[in-house]
Coordinates of C-alpha atoms and ligand atoms in Angstrom, one line a residue:
M917 CA 33.4 6.3 -5.1
A918 CA 31.3 6.3 -1.9
R919 CA 27.7 7.1 -2.8
E920 CA 25.6 9.5 -0.7
R921 CA 22.6 8.2 1.1
L922 CA 19.1 9.4 0.0
Y923 CA 16.2 8.7 2.4
L924 CA 12.7 7.7 1.3
F925 CA 9.8 8.9 3.4
D926 CA 6.4 7.3 2.7
T927 CA 3.2 9.2 3.6
T928 CA 0.7 6.9 2.0
L929 CA -1.0 6.3 5.3
R930 CA -1.2 10.0 6.2
D931 CA -1.3 12.2 3.1
G932 CA -2.4 9.3 0.9
A933 CA -5.3 8.8 3.2
Q934 CA -6.6 12.2 2.0
T935 CA -7.4 10.7 -1.4
N936 CA -11.0 10.9 -2.4
G937 CA -12.7 7.6 -1.8
V938 CA -9.8 6.1 0.2
D939 CA -10.6 5.1 3.7
F940 CA -8.0 2.9 5.5
T941 CA -9.0 0.7 8.4
L942 CA -6.5 -0.1 11.1
G943 CA -5.9 -3.5 9.4
D944 CA -5.2 -1.8 6.1
K945 CA -2.7 0.5 7.6
L946 CA -0.9 -2.3 9.3
T947 CA -0.8 -4.3 6.1
I948 CA 0.5 -1.3 4.1
A949 CA 3.1 -0.4 6.7
K950 CA 4.4 -4.0 6.5
M951 CA 4.5 -3.8 2.7
L952 CA 6.5 -0.5 2.9
D953 CA 8.8 -2.1 5.4
D954 CA 9.4 -5.0 3.1
L955 CA 10.1 -2.7 0.3
G956 CA 13.0 -1.0 2.2
I957 CA 11.4 2.4 2.8
D958 CA 13.2 4.4 5.5
Y959 CA 10.3 6.3 7.1
V960 CA 6.7 5.2 7.3
E961 CA 4.3 8.0 8.3
G962 CA 1.4 6.2 9.9
G963 CA -1.1 9.1 10.5
Y964 CA -2.2 11.8 12.9
P965 CA -2.7 10.4 16.4
G966 CA -5.5 12.2 18.2
A967 CA -7.2 13.3 14.9
N968 CA -9.3 10.1 14.5
P969 CA -9.8 6.8 16.4
T970 CA -8.0 4.7 13.7
D971 CA -4.8 6.7 14.0
T972 CA -4.9 7.0 17.7
Q973 CA -5.2 3.2 17.9
L974 CA -2.4 2.8 15.4
F975 CA 0.0 4.7 17.6
A976 CA -1.2 3.1 20.9
E977 CA 1.1 0.1 20.3
D978 CA 4.7 -0.3 19.2
R979 CA 4.3 -1.5 15.6
K980 CA 7.8 -2.9 15.5
L981 CA 8.8 -1.8 12.0
A982 CA 12.3 -1.7 10.7
A983 CA 11.5 1.6 9.2
T984 CA 11.3 4.8 11.3
F985 CA 7.6 4.8 12.2
T986 CA 6.5 8.4 12.2
A987 CA 3.6 10.3 13.8
F988 CA 2.3 13.5 12.2
G989 CA 0.8 16.5 13.9
M990 CA 0.7 20.2 14.5
T991 CA 3.2 22.4 16.3
R992 CA 1.8 23.9 19.5
R993 CA -1.0 26.4 19.0
P994 CA -0.2 30.1 19.1
G995 CA -0.5 31.5 22.6
R996 CA -0.2 28.1 24.4
S997 CA 2.7 26.6 26.1
T998 CA 3.9 23.1 25.0
S999 CA 2.8 21.7 28.3
N1000 CA -0.7 23.1 27.8
D1001 CA -1.6 21.8 24.4
P1002 CA -3.6 18.6 24.3
G1003 CA -2.9 18.0 20.6
L1004 CA 0.9 18.2 21.1
A1005 CA 0.7 16.1 24.3
A1006 CA -1.1 13.3 22.3
L1007 CA 1.6 13.5 19.7
L1008 CA 4.4 13.2 22.2
E1009 CA 2.7 10.2 23.8
A1010 CA 2.3 8.3 20.5
K1011 CA 4.4 5.1 20.2
A1012 CA 6.4 6.4 17.3
D1013 CA 10.1 6.6 16.5
A1014 CA 9.8 10.0 14.9
I1015 CA 7.5 13.0 15.0
C1016 CA 6.8 15.0 11.9
F1017 CA 5.4 18.4 12.7
V1018 CA 3.7 20.6 10.2
A1019 CA 4.1 24.4 10.5
K1020 CA 3.4 27.4 8.4
S1021 CA 6.3 29.0 6.5
W1022 CA 4.4 31.6 4.4
D1023 CA 4.0 34.9 6.3
Y1024 CA 0.6 35.5 4.6
H1025 CA -0.8 32.2 6.0
V1026 CA 0.6 33.0 9.4
R1027 CA -1.3 36.3 9.4
V1028 CA -4.5 35.2 7.7
A1029 CA -5.0 31.5 8.6
L1030 CA -3.2 31.4 11.9
E1031 CA -4.0 35.0 13.0
T1032 CA -0.8 35.3 14.8
T1033 CA 2.6 37.0 14.4
P1034 CA 5.7 35.8 12.6
E1035 CA 7.6 35.7 15.9
E1036 CA 5.0 33.5 17.6
N1037 CA 5.1 31.2 14.6
L1038 CA 8.9 30.8 15.0
A1039 CA 8.6 30.3 18.7
S1040 CA 5.9 27.6 18.2
I1041 CA 8.3 25.8 15.8
R1042 CA 11.2 26.0 18.2
D1043 CA 9.2 25.0 21.3
S1044 CA 7.5 22.0 19.6
V1045 CA 10.7 20.7 18.0
G1046 CA 12.5 21.1 21.3
A1047 CA 9.8 19.3 23.2
A1048 CA 9.9 16.3 20.9
V1049 CA 13.7 16.2 20.9
A1050 CA 13.6 16.2 24.7
K1051 CA 11.2 13.2 24.5
G1052 CA 13.9 11.3 22.6
R1053 CA 12.1 11.4 19.2
E1054 CA 13.7 12.0 15.9
V1055 CA 12.0 15.2 14.6
L1056 CA 11.0 16.4 11.2
L1057 CA 9.3 19.7 10.3
D1058 CA 7.1 19.9 7.2
C1059 CA 7.3 23.6 6.1
E1060 CA 3.8 24.1 4.6
H1061 CA 3.6 26.1 1.4
F1062 CA 7.4 26.6 1.5
F1063 CA 7.8 27.4 -2.1
D1064 CA 5.0 30.0 -2.3
G1065 CA 6.1 31.3 1.0
Y1066 CA 9.7 31.6 -0.2
K1067 CA 8.6 33.5 -3.4
A1068 CA 6.6 35.9 -1.2
N1069 CA 9.1 36.4 1.7
P1070 CA 12.3 34.4 1.4
Q1071 CA 13.7 35.6 4.8
F1072 CA 10.6 34.4 6.7
A1073 CA 10.4 31.1 4.9
L1074 CA 14.1 30.4 5.6
A1075 CA 13.7 31.6 9.2
C1076 CA 11.0 28.9 9.8
A1077 CA 13.2 26.2 8.3
K1078 CA 16.2 27.4 10.3
A1079 CA 14.3 27.6 13.6
A1080 CA 13.4 23.9 13.3
Y1081 CA 17.0 22.9 12.3
D1082 CA 18.5 25.0 15.2
A1083 CA 16.1 23.4 17.7
G1084 CA 17.3 20.0 16.7
A1085 CA 15.1 18.8 13.9
R1086 CA 16.8 16.0 12.0
W1087 CA 14.9 17.0 8.8
V1088 CA 13.5 20.2 7.5
V1089 CA 11.0 19.3 4.8
L1090 CA 10.2 21.8 2.1
C1091 CA 6.5 21.3 1.0
D1092 CA 4.9 22.3 -2.2
T1093 CA 1.6 22.1 -0.6
N1094 CA -0.6 23.3 -3.4
G1095 CA 1.5 21.5 -6.0
G1096 CA 2.0 24.5 -8.2
A1097 CA 5.8 24.8 -8.2
L1098 CA 7.8 23.9 -11.3
P1099 CA 11.0 21.9 -11.4
H1100 CA 13.4 24.8 -12.3
E1101 CA 11.9 26.8 -9.4
V1102 CA 12.2 24.0 -7.0
E1103 CA 15.8 23.4 -8.0
A1104 CA 16.7 27.1 -7.6
I1105 CA 14.9 27.5 -4.2
V1106 CA 16.3 24.3 -2.7
G1107 CA 19.7 25.5 -3.9
E1108 CA 19.3 28.6 -1.8
V1109 CA 18.0 26.7 1.3
V1110 CA 21.0 24.3 1.4
K1111 CA 23.3 27.3 1.8
V1112 CA 21.6 27.8 5.2
I1113 CA 20.7 24.3 6.2
P1114 CA 22.9 21.4 5.1
G1115 CA 21.3 19.3 2.3
A1116 CA 21.7 16.2 4.4
H1117 CA 18.9 17.7 6.6
V1118 CA 16.6 18.9 3.9
G1119 CA 13.7 17.0 2.4
I1120 CA 11.2 17.6 -0.4
H1121 CA 7.4 17.0 -0.2
A1122 CA 5.8 17.6 -3.6
H1123 CA 2.2 17.5 -4.8
N1124 CA 1.3 16.6 -8.3
D1125 CA -1.0 19.5 -9.4
T1126 CA 1.0 20.2 -12.5
E1127 CA 1.9 16.6 -12.9
Q1128 CA 5.5 17.3 -11.9
A1129 CA 5.7 16.0 -8.4
V1130 CA 8.2 13.3 -9.4
A1131 CA 10.2 15.9 -11.5
N1132 CA 10.1 18.4 -8.6
S1133 CA 11.4 15.7 -6.2
L1134 CA 14.3 14.8 -8.4
A1135 CA 15.0 18.5 -9.0
A1136 CA 15.3 19.0 -5.2
V1137 CA 17.7 16.1 -5.0
R1138 CA 19.8 17.6 -7.8
A1139 CA 19.9 20.8 -5.7
G1140 CA 21.0 19.1 -2.6
A1141 CA 17.9 17.7 -0.7
R1142 CA 18.5 14.2 0.7
Q1143 CA 15.0 13.1 1.7
I1144 CA 12.1 12.5 -0.6
Q1145 CA 8.6 12.2 0.6
G1146 CA 5.9 10.6 -1.4
T1147 CA 3.2 7.9 -1.6
L1148 CA 2.7 4.6 -3.2
N1149 CA 1.0 5.0 -6.6
G1150 CA 1.0 8.8 -6.0
L1151 CA -2.0 8.5 -3.8
G1152 CA -3.0 11.8 -2.2
E1153 CA -5.4 14.7 -2.0
R1154 CA -6.5 16.4 -5.4
C1155 CA -3.9 15.2 -8.0
G1156 CA -1.9 13.2 -5.5
N1157 CA 1.6 13.3 -4.0
A1158 CA 5.0 12.5 -5.6
N1159 CA 4.8 8.8 -6.7
L1160 CA 7.4 6.7 -4.9
V1161 CA 6.7 3.9 -7.3
S1162 CA 8.1 6.0 -10.1
I1163 CA 10.8 7.7 -8.0
I1164 CA 12.4 4.5 -6.6
P1165 CA 13.2 2.9 -9.9
T1166 CA 14.5 6.2 -11.3
L1167 CA 16.9 6.5 -8.4
K1168 CA 18.0 2.9 -8.7
L1169 CA 18.2 2.5 -12.5
K1170 CA 19.1 5.9 -13.9
A1171 CA 22.9 6.5 -13.9
E1172 CA 22.7 10.2 -12.9
F1173 CA 21.1 9.1 -9.6
A1174 CA 22.3 5.5 -9.2
D1175 CA 26.0 6.4 -9.5
R1176 CA 25.7 9.2 -6.9
F1177 CA 23.2 7.9 -4.5
E1178 CA 22.2 4.9 -2.4
I1179 CA 18.7 4.2 -1.1
G1180 CA 17.4 1.7 1.4
V1181 CA 15.7 -0.3 -1.4
S1182 CA 17.9 -3.3 -2.5
D1183 CA 17.9 -4.7 -6.0
A1184 CA 15.8 -7.7 -4.7
Q1185 CA 13.3 -5.3 -3.0
L1186 CA 13.1 -3.3 -6.3
K1187 CA 11.8 -6.5 -7.9
S1188 CA 8.8 -6.5 -5.6
L1189 CA 7.8 -3.0 -6.6
A1190 CA 5.2 -3.9 -9.2
H1191 CA 3.7 -6.4 -6.9
A1192 CA 3.5 -3.8 -4.0
S1193 CA 1.9 -1.3 -6.4
H1194 CA -0.8 -3.7 -7.6
T1195 CA -1.5 -5.0 -4.1
L1196 CA -2.3 -1.5 -2.9
D1197 CA -4.7 -1.0 -5.8
E1198 CA -6.4 -4.3 -5.1
M1199 CA -6.7 -3.3 -1.4
L1200 CA -8.3 0.0 -2.5
N1201 CA -10.5 -1.9 -4.9
R1202 CA -9.4 0.0 -7.9
A1203 CA -8.0 -1.2 -11.2
P1204 CA -4.3 -0.7 -11.4
N1205 CA -3.3 1.9 -13.9
R1206 CA -2.2 -0.1 -16.9
H1207 CA -0.1 2.8 -18.2
A1208 CA 1.7 3.5 -14.9
P1209 CA 5.5 4.0 -15.5
Y1210 CA 7.6 1.0 -14.7
V1211 CA 4.9 -1.1 -13.0
G1212 CA 1.9 -0.8 -15.3
E1213 CA 0.8 -3.8 -17.3
S1214 CA 1.4 -1.8 -20.5
A1215 CA 4.7 -0.2 -19.4
F1216 CA 6.6 -2.8 -21.3
A1217 CA 4.0 -4.0 -23.7
T1218 CA 4.8 -3.8 -27.4
K1219 CA 2.3 -4.6 -30.2
A1220 CA 3.4 -7.0 -32.8
G1221 CA 5.2 -5.5 -35.8
I1222 CA 8.7 -4.1 -36.3
H1223 CA 9.1 -3.1 -32.7
A1224 CA 8.2 -6.6 -31.5
S1225 CA 10.7 -8.3 -33.8
A1226 CA 13.4 -5.8 -32.8
I1227 CA 12.7 -6.4 -29.1
M1228 CA 13.0 -10.1 -29.7
K1229 CA 16.4 -9.6 -31.2
D1230 CA 17.5 -7.3 -28.3
P1231 CA 15.1 -5.9 -25.7
A1232 CA 17.3 -2.9 -25.1
T1233 CA 16.3 -1.6 -28.5
Y1234 CA 12.9 -0.4 -27.2
E1235 CA 13.1 -0.5 -23.5
H1236 CA 14.5 2.2 -21.3
V1237 CA 15.1 -0.3 -18.4
S1238 CA 14.7 -4.0 -18.1
P1239 CA 11.2 -4.8 -16.8
D1240 CA 12.3 -7.6 -14.5
R1241 CA 14.3 -5.1 -12.5
V1242 CA 11.0 -3.7 -11.1
G1243 CA 9.1 -7.0 -11.1
N1244 CA 7.2 -6.2 -14.3
R1245 CA 7.4 -8.2 -17.5
R1246 CA 7.6 -7.7 -21.2
K1247 CA 4.3 -8.4 -22.8
L1248 CA 5.1 -9.8 -26.1
L1249 CA 6.8 -13.2 -26.0
V1250 CA 4.4 -16.1 -26.3
S1251 CA 6.5 -18.5 -24.2
D1252 CA 6.6 -16.2 -21.3
Q1253 CA 9.9 -16.7 -19.5
A1254 CA 9.2 -13.8 -17.1
G1255 CA 5.9 -15.2 -16.1
R1256 CA 7.6 -18.6 -15.5
S1257 CA 10.2 -17.0 -13.3
N1258 CA 7.5 -15.1 -11.4
V1259 CA 5.7 -18.3 -10.7
L1260 CA 9.0 -20.0 -9.7
A1261 CA 9.8 -17.2 -7.3
E1262 CA 6.3 -17.4 -5.8
L1263 CA 6.6 -21.2 -5.3
E1264 CA 9.9 -20.7 -3.6
R1265 CA 8.4 -18.0 -1.4
I1266 CA 5.5 -20.3 -0.2
G1267 CA 8.0 -23.1 0.3
L1268 CA 6.9 -25.5 -2.5
K1269 CA 9.9 -27.3 -3.7
I1270 CA 9.8 -28.2 -7.4
D1271 CA 12.4 -28.7 -10.1
K1272 CA 12.5 -25.6 -12.3
D1273 CA 12.1 -27.8 -15.5
D1274 CA 9.1 -29.7 -14.1
A1275 CA 6.4 -29.7 -16.8
R1276 CA 3.8 -28.9 -14.1
I1277 CA 5.1 -25.4 -13.9
S1278 CA 4.1 -24.7 -17.5
R1279 CA 0.7 -26.1 -16.6
L1280 CA 0.4 -23.9 -13.6
L1281 CA 1.4 -20.9 -15.6
D1282 CA -1.3 -21.7 -18.2
V1283 CA -3.9 -22.1 -15.6
V1284 CA -3.0 -18.8 -13.9
K1285 CA -3.1 -17.0 -17.3
E1286 CA -6.4 -18.6 -18.2
R1287 CA -7.9 -17.7 -14.9
E1288 CA -6.5 -14.2 -14.8
A1289 CA -8.0 -13.7 -18.3
I1290 CA -11.5 -14.4 -16.9
G1291 CA -11.0 -12.1 -13.9
Y1292 CA -9.1 -13.8 -11.1
A1293 CA -6.4 -11.6 -9.5
Y1294 CA -3.7 -13.7 -7.9
E1295 CA -1.4 -10.8 -7.1
A1296 CA -3.9 -9.7 -4.6
A1297 CA -5.0 -13.2 -3.5
D1298 CA -1.9 -14.9 -2.2
A1299 CA -3.8 -17.7 -0.5
S1300 CA -5.8 -18.6 -3.6
F1301 CA -2.6 -18.6 -5.6
E1302 CA -1.0 -21.0 -3.1
L1303 CA -3.9 -23.3 -3.2
L1304 CA -4.0 -23.3 -7.0
A1305 CA -0.3 -24.1 -7.1
R1306 CA -0.7 -26.9 -4.6
R1307 CA -3.6 -28.3 -6.5
V1308 CA -1.8 -28.3 -9.8
L1309 CA 1.1 -30.1 -8.0
G1310 CA -1.4 -32.5 -6.5
K1311 CA -0.9 -31.4 -2.9
V1312 CA -4.3 -30.4 -1.6
P1313 CA -6.4 -33.1 0.1
D1314 CA -10.2 -33.3 -0.4
Y1315 CA -11.0 -32.4 3.1
F1316 CA -14.8 -32.0 2.6
D1317 CA -17.4 -31.7 -0.1
V1318 CA -20.1 -29.1 -0.2
E1319 CA -22.9 -31.1 -1.8
K1320 CA -25.3 -28.2 -1.9
F1321 CA -26.0 -24.8 -0.6
D1322 CA -29.0 -22.5 -0.6
V1323 CA -29.2 -18.9 0.3
N1324 CA -32.5 -17.1 0.8
I1325 CA -33.2 -13.4 1.1
E1326 CA -36.5 -12.4 2.6
Q1327 CA -37.9 -9.0 3.3
R1328 CA -40.7 -8.9 5.9
D1329 CA -42.1 -7.2 9.0
N1330 CA -40.5 -8.4 12.3
A1331 CA -42.2 -8.9 15.6
V1332 CA -42.3 -5.2 16.4
G1333 CA -43.5 -4.2 13.0
Q1334 CA -40.2 -3.0 11.4
R1335 CA -39.4 -3.8 7.9
V1336 CA -36.3 -6.0 7.9
T1337 CA -34.3 -8.0 5.3
V1338 CA -33.0 -11.3 6.5
S1339 CA -30.7 -13.7 4.8
L1340 CA -30.7 -17.4 5.6
A1341 CA -28.2 -19.9 4.3
V1342 CA -28.3 -23.7 4.4
V1343 CA -25.2 -25.8 3.6
K1344 CA -25.0 -29.5 3.2
V1345 CA -21.4 -30.7 3.7
K1346 CA -19.9 -34.2 3.5
V1347 CA -17.0 -34.9 5.8
D1348 CA -15.5 -38.3 6.2
G1349 CA -18.6 -40.0 4.6
E1350 CA -20.9 -38.2 7.0
T1351 CA -23.4 -35.6 5.8
L1352 CA -23.7 -32.5 8.0
I1353 CA -26.4 -29.8 7.5
S1354 CA -26.0 -26.4 8.9
A1355 CA -28.2 -23.3 8.7
A1356 CA -27.4 -19.7 9.7
E1357 CA -28.9 -16.3 9.5
G1358 CA -26.7 -13.4 8.6
I1359 CA -26.8 -9.6 8.0
G1360 CA -26.4 -10.3 4.3
P1361 CA -26.4 -13.4 2.0
V1362 CA -22.6 -13.8 2.1
N1363 CA -22.4 -13.4 5.8
A1364 CA -25.1 -16.1 6.2
L1365 CA -23.3 -18.4 3.9
D1366 CA -20.0 -17.8 5.7
L1367 CA -21.6 -18.6 9.1
A1368 CA -23.4 -21.7 7.8
L1369 CA -20.3 -23.0 6.1
R1370 CA -18.1 -22.7 9.2
K1371 CA -20.7 -23.8 11.7
D1372 CA -20.0 -27.5 11.5
L1373 CA -17.2 -29.1 9.6
G1374 CA -17.0 -32.2 11.7
K1375 CA -13.5 -33.2 12.6
Y1376 CA -12.1 -30.1 11.0
Q1377 CA -14.0 -27.7 13.2
G1378 CA -11.2 -27.3 15.7
Y1379 CA -8.9 -26.0 12.9
I1380 CA -11.2 -23.2 11.8
N1381 CA -12.6 -22.0 15.1
G1382 CA -10.2 -19.0 15.1
L1383 CA -10.9 -18.1 11.5
E1384 CA -12.4 -14.7 11.0
L1385 CA -13.5 -12.8 7.9
T1386 CA -11.9 -9.4 8.1
D1387 CA -12.6 -7.8 4.8
Y1388 CA -14.8 -8.3 1.8
R1389 CA -14.4 -6.5 -1.5
V1390 CA -16.5 -6.7 -4.6
R1391 CA -15.7 -5.5 -8.1
I1392 CA -17.7 -5.8 -11.2
L1393 CA -15.4 -6.5 -14.2
N1394 CA -16.3 -5.8 -17.7
G1395 CA -14.1 -8.4 -19.3
G1396 CA -15.0 -9.9 -22.6
T1397 CA -18.7 -10.1 -23.5
E1398 CA -20.4 -10.1 -20.1
A1399 CA -19.8 -8.5 -16.8
V1400 CA -18.5 -10.8 -14.0
T1401 CA -18.1 -10.2 -10.3
R1402 CA -14.7 -10.6 -8.5
V1403 CA -14.8 -11.0 -4.8
L1404 CA -11.7 -10.7 -2.6
I1405 CA -12.0 -11.9 1.0
E1406 CA -9.5 -11.3 3.6
S1407 CA -9.3 -13.6 6.5
Q1408 CA -7.4 -13.8 9.7
D1409 CA -6.8 -16.5 12.3
E1410 CA -6.1 -16.7 16.0
S1411 CA -2.3 -16.2 15.5
G1412 CA -3.0 -12.9 13.6
E1413 CA -1.9 -14.4 10.2
R1414 CA -3.9 -12.8 7.4
W1415 CA -4.5 -14.1 3.9
T1416 CA -6.6 -13.1 0.9
T1417 CA -8.7 -15.3 -1.4
V1418 CA -10.5 -14.6 -4.6
G1419 CA -13.6 -15.9 -6.4
V1420 CA -15.0 -14.9 -9.8
S1421 CA -18.4 -15.6 -11.3
P1422 CA -21.3 -13.9 -13.0
N1423 CA -23.1 -14.5 -9.8
I1424 CA -21.9 -12.6 -6.7
I1425 CA -22.9 -15.4 -4.2
D1426 CA -21.1 -18.0 -6.2
A1427 CA -18.0 -15.8 -6.4
S1428 CA -18.2 -15.2 -2.7
F1429 CA -18.6 -18.9 -2.1
Q1430 CA -15.4 -19.7 -4.0
A1431 CA -13.4 -17.2 -2.0
L1432 CA -14.9 -18.5 1.3
M1433 CA -14.0 -22.1 0.4
D1434 CA -10.5 -21.1 -0.6
S1435 CA -10.1 -19.4 2.7
I1436 CA -11.2 -22.4 4.8
V1437 CA -9.2 -24.9 2.8
Y1438 CA -6.1 -22.6 3.0
K1439 CA -6.5 -22.5 6.7
L1440 CA -6.7 -26.3 6.9
V1441 CA -3.6 -26.7 4.6
R1442 CA -1.6 -24.2 6.7
S1443 CA -2.7 -26.0 9.9
G1444 CA -1.6 -29.3 8.6
A1445 CA -5.0 -30.8 9.0
P1446 CA -5.1 -34.5 8.1
A1447 CA -6.9 -35.5 5.0
Ligands
ZN2330 ZN1 1.1 16.9 1.5

């Protein structure tokens, strides 16, 4: 039986950016967009061009995603024409494949917040959708507060949705903006909507204020909606949006959905889900939720005892799905086959050829486990993992030795009597039997160390001239008996390639030094620098 297509729309970069404490840079947004693309998401909503410089810049260039790259914005303001609304003009100019407008669909909001008439609200929807369609864009309309609006005045809420559909919107998205709707209500209301607008054009955008955003999304699909909007790890304002990381495996692995529907995420892409989820957390500098469904470290962990012995006989006894389907692993077996296959997959990904029975793989796995136990995070630091693997396999030359470094921090009055804090680093490096000493001042100790380290590497200098440190993140970990510091450094080279390295130590400068060293050595390896 042919399965129906369900579409996934990710708004991590727009709604997810409303999360308290989350602040995406342009680089973050590009990295996450790429990650979503690799995962097989159909629509990536990048942001709100014109609302802030980052989003304006994001939409200034064609980002060349396989997904439908979508810009978000308001419908034309009441009382203006589409040609005389700068916000709308910016949106229409954005380099995006699709435009997602947001409009009111609750008459109470139209009166009180927008201070206009229901008729003008409908006209604004029609005009804006029409203008974007005329520009050749695929158009979506987010109907804000749709479920509350429907409860208050079903005719008007439906009229807003219908106005968008009739004006050529590909999708009419029903939003539970304050997150208060319950699954049975969502199912009933979506059931009414699809009598007026075909379900293949209806989407659901649920917030998690009663912790049912995922359930509400699935209820909408049961009732006929065919697009689900959500975010990675349920990021979003207040209690967050519908969590795509929970929705995707449910759609792929639960027969009720898997038998009826097809999504853009392949089985192979599903296996990268846990990795994508953890990578996002690392980028946000927050600890992944160990108890997250499907992808959490504890999602398939079983304490020793009767459960464990039953699981060893047959995992299906205690697991609702197989952890490797989502790239997670069972935490129980001592000889960790899943860990081994993860490592093998990673080695293949980075192009290191090795026989799968080679004893060095077990050694590498042991080293990774040991180091992760003391705080290293290799899921987030791809370049450090690659170096570690190459080292265990004996494939990293000793390019240079740092014989000694010294970092000083001094607070003093400068020439014009201002109190300043200055950092000075001195690095003594041995390259090819020759000792080189470099010193540099920086805005902080790590910056000074980075500058001094990269100032003179003798014959290798040419390889690292284009190297640039683009992000620096610190986390204090309370593992074991004492606190240690984990530093993640993101670097970039002249070709635009980016990589992340990690260092761990009780001392923040030492942790930073490890991550800086890994970054430089990684660059030399990648450039094929001679030993
Ligand atoms: Zn929202």
